[in-house]
mmCIF file of C-alpha atoms in Angstrom:
data_model
loop_
_atom_site.group_PDB
_atom_site.id
_atom_site.type_symbol
_atom_site.label_atom_id
_atom_site.label_comp_id
_atom_site.label_asym_id
_atom_site.label_seq_id
_atom_site.Cartn_x
_atom_site.Cartn_y
_atom_site.Cartn_z
ATOM 1 C CA MET A 29 3.113 -36.575 -15.242
ATOM 2 C CA THR A 30 2.048 -33.411 -13.502
ATOM 3 C CA LEU A 31 4.299 -31.240 -11.400
ATOM 4 C CA ARG A 32 3.355 -28.683 -8.776
ATOM 5 C CA ALA A 33 6.600 -27.199 -7.492
ATOM 6 C CA LEU A 34 7.947 -24.175 -5.695
ATOM 7 C CA LEU A 35 11.443 -22.808 -6.259
ATOM 8 C CA LEU A 36 13.078 -21.229 -3.226
ATOM 9 C CA ALA A 37 16.356 -19.496 -3.914
ATOM 10 C CA ALA A 38 18.187 -16.347 -3.017
ATOM 11 C CA PRO A 39 18.536 -13.568 -5.588
ATOM 12 C CA GLY A 40 21.170 -14.582 -8.121
ATOM 13 C CA ALA A 41 20.792 -18.336 -7.554
ATOM 14 C CA GLY A 42 19.269 -18.972 -10.983
ATOM 15 C CA LYS A 43 15.672 -19.468 -9.902
ATOM 16 C CA GLY A 44 14.179 -17.806 -12.986
ATOM 17 C CA THR A 45 16.337 -19.788 -15.405
ATOM 18 C CA GLN A 46 15.728 -23.123 -13.706
ATOM 19 C CA GLY A 47 12.036 -22.420 -13.097
ATOM 20 C CA THR A 48 11.449 -21.726 -16.776
ATOM 21 C CA ARG A 49 13.299 -24.901 -17.800
ATOM 22 C CA LEU A 50 11.458 -27.013 -15.239
ATOM 23 C CA ALA A 51 8.084 -25.696 -16.393
ATOM 24 C CA GLU A 52 8.960 -26.414 -20.034
ATOM 25 C CA HIS A 53 10.179 -29.927 -19.166
ATOM 26 C CA TYR A 54 6.913 -30.811 -17.400
ATOM 27 C CA HIS A 55 4.710 -28.780 -19.800
ATOM 28 C CA VAL A 56 3.249 -26.657 -17.025
ATOM 29 C CA PRO A 57 3.127 -22.868 -16.590
ATOM 30 C CA HIS A 58 5.932 -21.008 -14.825
ATOM 31 C CA LEU A 59 4.181 -18.632 -12.438
ATOM 32 C CA ALA A 60 6.532 -15.857 -11.363
ATOM 33 C CA THR A 61 4.619 -13.662 -8.950
ATOM 34 C CA GLY A 62 6.382 -10.493 -10.121
ATOM 35 C CA ASP A 63 5.296 -11.178 -13.712
ATOM 36 C CA LEU A 64 1.728 -11.993 -12.619
ATOM 37 C CA LEU A 65 1.558 -8.774 -10.623
ATOM 38 C CA ARG A 66 2.867 -6.635 -13.495
ATOM 39 C CA LYS A 67 0.323 -8.226 -15.877
ATOM 40 C CA HIS A 68 -2.591 -7.511 -13.516
ATOM 41 C CA VAL A 69 -1.422 -3.899 -13.126
ATOM 42 C CA ALA A 70 -1.022 -3.489 -16.910
ATOM 43 C CA ASP A 71 -4.448 -5.075 -17.542
ATOM 44 C CA GLY A 72 -6.093 -2.843 -14.925
ATOM 45 C CA THR A 73 -7.738 -5.741 -13.077
ATOM 46 C CA SER A 74 -9.128 -5.185 -9.580
ATOM 47 C CA ILE A 75 -6.133 -7.090 -8.141
ATOM 48 C CA GLY A 76 -3.780 -4.932 -10.203
ATOM 49 C CA GLN A 77 -5.443 -1.684 -9.188
ATOM 50 C CA THR A 78 -5.315 -2.582 -5.504
ATOM 51 C CA ALA A 79 -1.695 -3.737 -5.760
ATOM 52 C CA GLN A 80 -0.716 -0.579 -7.649
ATOM 53 C CA GLY A 81 -1.768 1.547 -4.695
ATOM 54 C CA PHE A 82 0.618 -0.293 -2.381
ATOM 55 C CA MET A 83 3.422 -0.234 -4.941
ATOM 56 C CA ASP A 84 2.981 3.501 -5.596
ATOM 57 C CA ARG A 85 3.478 4.141 -1.870
ATOM 58 C CA GLY A 86 6.556 1.894 -1.846
ATOM 59 C CA ASP A 87 4.808 -0.645 0.395
ATOM 60 C CA LEU A 88 4.881 -4.402 0.049
ATOM 61 C CA VAL A 89 1.777 -5.911 -1.497
ATOM 62 C CA PRO A 90 -0.084 -7.592 1.418
ATOM 63 C CA ASP A 91 0.003 -11.379 1.783
ATOM 64 C CA ALA A 92 -3.738 -11.776 1.225
ATOM 65 C CA LEU A 93 -3.546 -9.932 -2.097
ATOM 66 C CA VAL A 94 -0.550 -11.956 -3.306
ATOM 67 C CA LEU A 95 -2.324 -15.184 -2.303
ATOM 68 C CA GLU A 96 -5.381 -14.008 -4.270
ATOM 69 C CA LEU A 97 -3.145 -13.211 -7.257
ATOM 70 C CA VAL A 98 -1.498 -16.646 -7.237
ATOM 71 C CA GLY A 99 -4.749 -18.398 -6.376
ATOM 72 C CA THR A 100 -6.516 -16.778 -9.326
ATOM 73 C CA ALA A 101 -3.769 -17.993 -11.687
ATOM 74 C CA ILE A 102 -3.928 -21.555 -10.316
ATOM 75 C CA ALA A 103 -7.709 -21.812 -9.894
ATOM 76 C CA GLY A 104 -8.316 -20.727 -13.491
ATOM 77 C CA PRO A 105 -10.350 -21.014 -15.532
ATOM 78 C CA PRO A 106 -9.204 -23.506 -16.471
ATOM 79 C CA PRO A 107 -7.731 -24.768 -13.185
ATOM 80 C CA LEU A 108 -4.049 -25.623 -13.437
ATOM 81 C CA GLU A 109 -3.184 -29.227 -12.613
ATOM 82 C CA GLY A 110 0.508 -28.383 -12.543
ATOM 83 C CA PHE A 111 2.742 -25.328 -12.255
ATOM 84 C CA VAL A 112 6.146 -24.120 -11.166
ATOM 85 C CA LEU A 113 5.770 -21.267 -8.693
ATOM 86 C CA ASP A 114 8.478 -18.668 -8.249
ATOM 87 C CA GLY A 115 8.395 -15.778 -5.764
ATOM 88 C CA PHE A 116 5.645 -16.849 -3.366
ATOM 89 C CA PRO A 117 5.476 -17.810 -0.573
ATOM 90 C CA ARG A 118 8.333 -15.829 0.947
ATOM 91 C CA THR A 119 7.422 -16.001 4.638
ATOM 92 C CA LEU A 120 6.179 -18.730 6.971
ATOM 93 C CA GLU A 121 2.790 -17.028 7.302
ATOM 94 C CA GLN A 122 2.438 -16.987 3.501
ATOM 95 C CA ALA A 123 3.496 -20.651 3.304
ATOM 96 C CA GLU A 124 0.897 -21.681 5.874
ATOM 97 C CA SER A 125 -1.854 -19.717 4.098
ATOM 98 C CA ALA A 126 -0.833 -21.142 0.707
ATOM 99 C CA PHE A 127 -0.809 -24.672 2.132
ATOM 100 C CA ARG A 128 -4.355 -24.303 3.511
ATOM 101 C CA TRP A 129 -5.507 -22.848 0.167
ATOM 102 C CA GLY A 130 -3.849 -25.716 -1.719
ATOM 103 C CA GLN A 131 -5.300 -28.377 0.581
ATOM 104 C CA ASP A 132 -8.814 -27.041 0.012
ATOM 105 C CA ARG A 133 -8.320 -27.313 -3.774
ATOM 106 C CA ALA A 134 -6.046 -30.385 -4.053
ATOM 107 C CA ARG A 135 -3.231 -28.146 -5.317
ATOM 108 C CA THR A 136 -0.451 -28.574 -2.743
ATOM 109 C CA PHE A 137 3.168 -28.782 -3.886
ATOM 110 C CA HIS A 138 4.718 -32.084 -4.896
ATOM 111 C CA ALA A 139 8.187 -30.675 -4.267
ATOM 112 C CA VAL A 140 9.890 -27.541 -3.012
ATOM 113 C CA VAL A 141 13.313 -27.036 -4.574
ATOM 114 C CA SER A 142 15.830 -25.091 -2.523
ATOM 115 C CA LEU A 143 18.647 -23.972 -4.810
ATOM 116 C CA ARG A 144 21.717 -23.594 -2.615
ATOM 117 C CA VAL A 145 24.469 -21.205 -3.678
ATOM 118 C CA GLY A 146 27.138 -19.749 -1.376
ATOM 119 C CA THR A 147 26.904 -16.098 -0.414
ATOM 120 C CA ASP A 148 30.170 -15.086 -2.079
ATOM 121 C CA GLU A 149 29.056 -16.670 -5.366
ATOM 122 C CA LEU A 150 25.648 -14.960 -5.148
ATOM 123 C CA VAL A 151 27.339 -11.599 -4.546
ATOM 124 C CA ARG A 152 29.647 -12.191 -7.522
ATOM 125 C CA ARG A 153 26.699 -13.073 -9.797
ATOM 126 C CA LEU A 154 24.594 -10.118 -8.654
ATOM 127 C CA LEU A 155 27.455 -7.648 -9.033
ATOM 128 C CA HIS A 156 28.035 -8.969 -12.542
ATOM 129 C CA ARG A 157 24.327 -8.789 -13.394
ATOM 130 C CA GLY A 158 24.064 -5.279 -11.937
ATOM 131 C CA ALA A 159 27.069 -4.089 -13.950
ATOM 132 C CA GLU A 160 25.602 -5.541 -17.163
ATOM 133 C CA ALA A 161 22.259 -3.865 -16.483
ATOM 134 C CA GLY A 162 23.919 -0.591 -15.494
ATOM 135 C CA ARG A 163 22.481 -0.688 -11.968
ATOM 136 C CA MET A 164 24.934 1.122 -9.752
ATOM 137 C CA ASP A 165 22.664 0.601 -6.719
ATOM 138 C CA ASP A 166 23.627 -3.095 -6.832
ATOM 139 C CA ASN A 167 26.734 -2.707 -4.713
ATOM 140 C CA GLU A 168 28.184 -5.363 -2.441
ATOM 141 C CA VAL A 169 26.846 -3.846 0.801
ATOM 142 C CA THR A 170 23.282 -3.605 -0.546
ATOM 143 C CA ILE A 171 23.430 -7.084 -2.057
ATOM 144 C CA ARG A 172 24.724 -8.676 1.158
ATOM 145 C CA ALA A 173 21.975 -6.928 3.147
ATOM 146 C CA ARG A 174 19.293 -8.276 0.762
ATOM 147 C CA LEU A 175 20.768 -11.778 0.984
ATOM 148 C CA ASP A 176 20.775 -11.534 4.768
ATOM 149 C CA VAL A 177 17.072 -10.639 4.819
ATOM 150 C CA TYR A 178 16.315 -13.462 2.392
ATOM 151 C CA GLU A 179 18.087 -16.004 4.619
ATOM 152 C CA ARG A 180 16.272 -14.842 7.756
ATOM 153 C CA LEU A 181 12.862 -14.974 6.084
ATOM 154 C CA THR A 182 13.492 -18.230 4.241
ATOM 155 C CA GLU A 183 14.906 -20.428 7.013
ATOM 156 C CA PRO A 184 11.448 -21.008 8.590
ATOM 157 C CA LEU A 185 10.054 -21.952 5.155
ATOM 158 C CA LEU A 186 12.765 -24.559 4.670
ATOM 159 C CA ALA A 187 11.846 -26.163 7.998
ATOM 160 C CA PHE A 188 8.116 -26.008 7.147
ATOM 161 C CA TYR A 189 8.572 -27.829 3.838
ATOM 162 C CA ARG A 190 11.187 -30.222 5.268
ATOM 163 C CA ASP A 191 8.656 -31.242 7.958
ATOM 164 C CA ARG A 192 6.117 -31.957 5.216
ATOM 165 C CA GLY A 193 8.678 -34.211 3.477
ATOM 166 C CA ILE A 194 8.729 -32.290 0.190
ATOM 167 C CA LEU A 195 11.865 -30.139 0.481
ATOM 168 C CA VAL A 196 14.729 -31.035 -1.836
ATOM 169 C CA ALA A 197 18.010 -29.145 -1.558
ATOM 170 C CA VAL A 198 19.955 -28.837 -4.784
ATOM 171 C CA ASP A 199 23.471 -27.489 -5.340
ATOM 172 C CA GLY A 200 22.926 -24.416 -7.514
ATOM 173 C CA THR A 201 26.537 -24.005 -8.622
ATOM 174 C CA GLY A 202 27.999 -25.144 -11.911
ATOM 175 C CA ALA A 203 26.712 -25.203 -15.464
ATOM 176 C CA VAL A 204 23.009 -24.508 -16.066
ATOM 177 C CA ASP A 205 22.482 -27.993 -17.567
ATOM 178 C CA GLU A 206 24.190 -29.699 -14.629
ATOM 179 C CA ILE A 207 22.020 -27.844 -12.138
ATOM 180 C CA PHE A 208 18.895 -28.696 -14.114
ATOM 181 C CA ASP A 209 19.819 -32.395 -14.146
ATOM 182 C CA ARG A 210 20.310 -32.265 -10.360
ATOM 183 C CA ILE A 211 16.842 -30.733 -9.956
ATOM 184 C CA LEU A 212 15.184 -33.386 -12.131
ATOM 185 C CA THR A 213 16.888 -36.171 -10.181
ATOM 186 C CA ALA A 214 15.971 -34.627 -6.816
ATOM 187 C CA ILE A 215 12.274 -34.103 -7.573
ATOM 188 C CA ALA A 216 11.683 -37.397 -9.457
ATOM 189 C CA PRO A 217 10.530 -39.286 -6.325
ATOM 190 C CA HIS A 218 7.972 -36.527 -5.563
ATOM 191 C CA VAL A 219 6.262 -36.258 -8.957
ATOM 192 C CA ASP A 220 3.048 -38.156 -9.619
#
């Protein structure tokens, strides 16, 4: 069985934890765009050098460059039959571009997992994580503002993937194993 999945979740929802577990379960790579970007920068690739310029100025890396980054990882060599993608797409425009790219290469998603966690719980988790990491900039006002932006940007993506019939919403609260079992059950009908 091969899985091509996207995890959509707000900061603090457990996307990294569940994405890693899902990739291990299906024996496919977990492609976190932040990790891919840092590797390209560290390796000094042309993608990394271009991205570094934007990052040094404090700008977002443009959609086309992020699509190239992810596309390079998926297209190979060797081309990946399956993967769990984390961190891209983040906007409707990115989702539409990624869908066209995937259609051209027979690499569209089997399932898009939306991990749902209430705002108060996300704030609690992020405050805890920030305190453990010693990040005093992770205060409740800043966290709530980031979550607000995430919700505004993500709502159109949820509708886009729901219309394609591949969106599965999963309760992201509870024990890590319970959440993982919910994800496996939810995506089972979508996996080939």
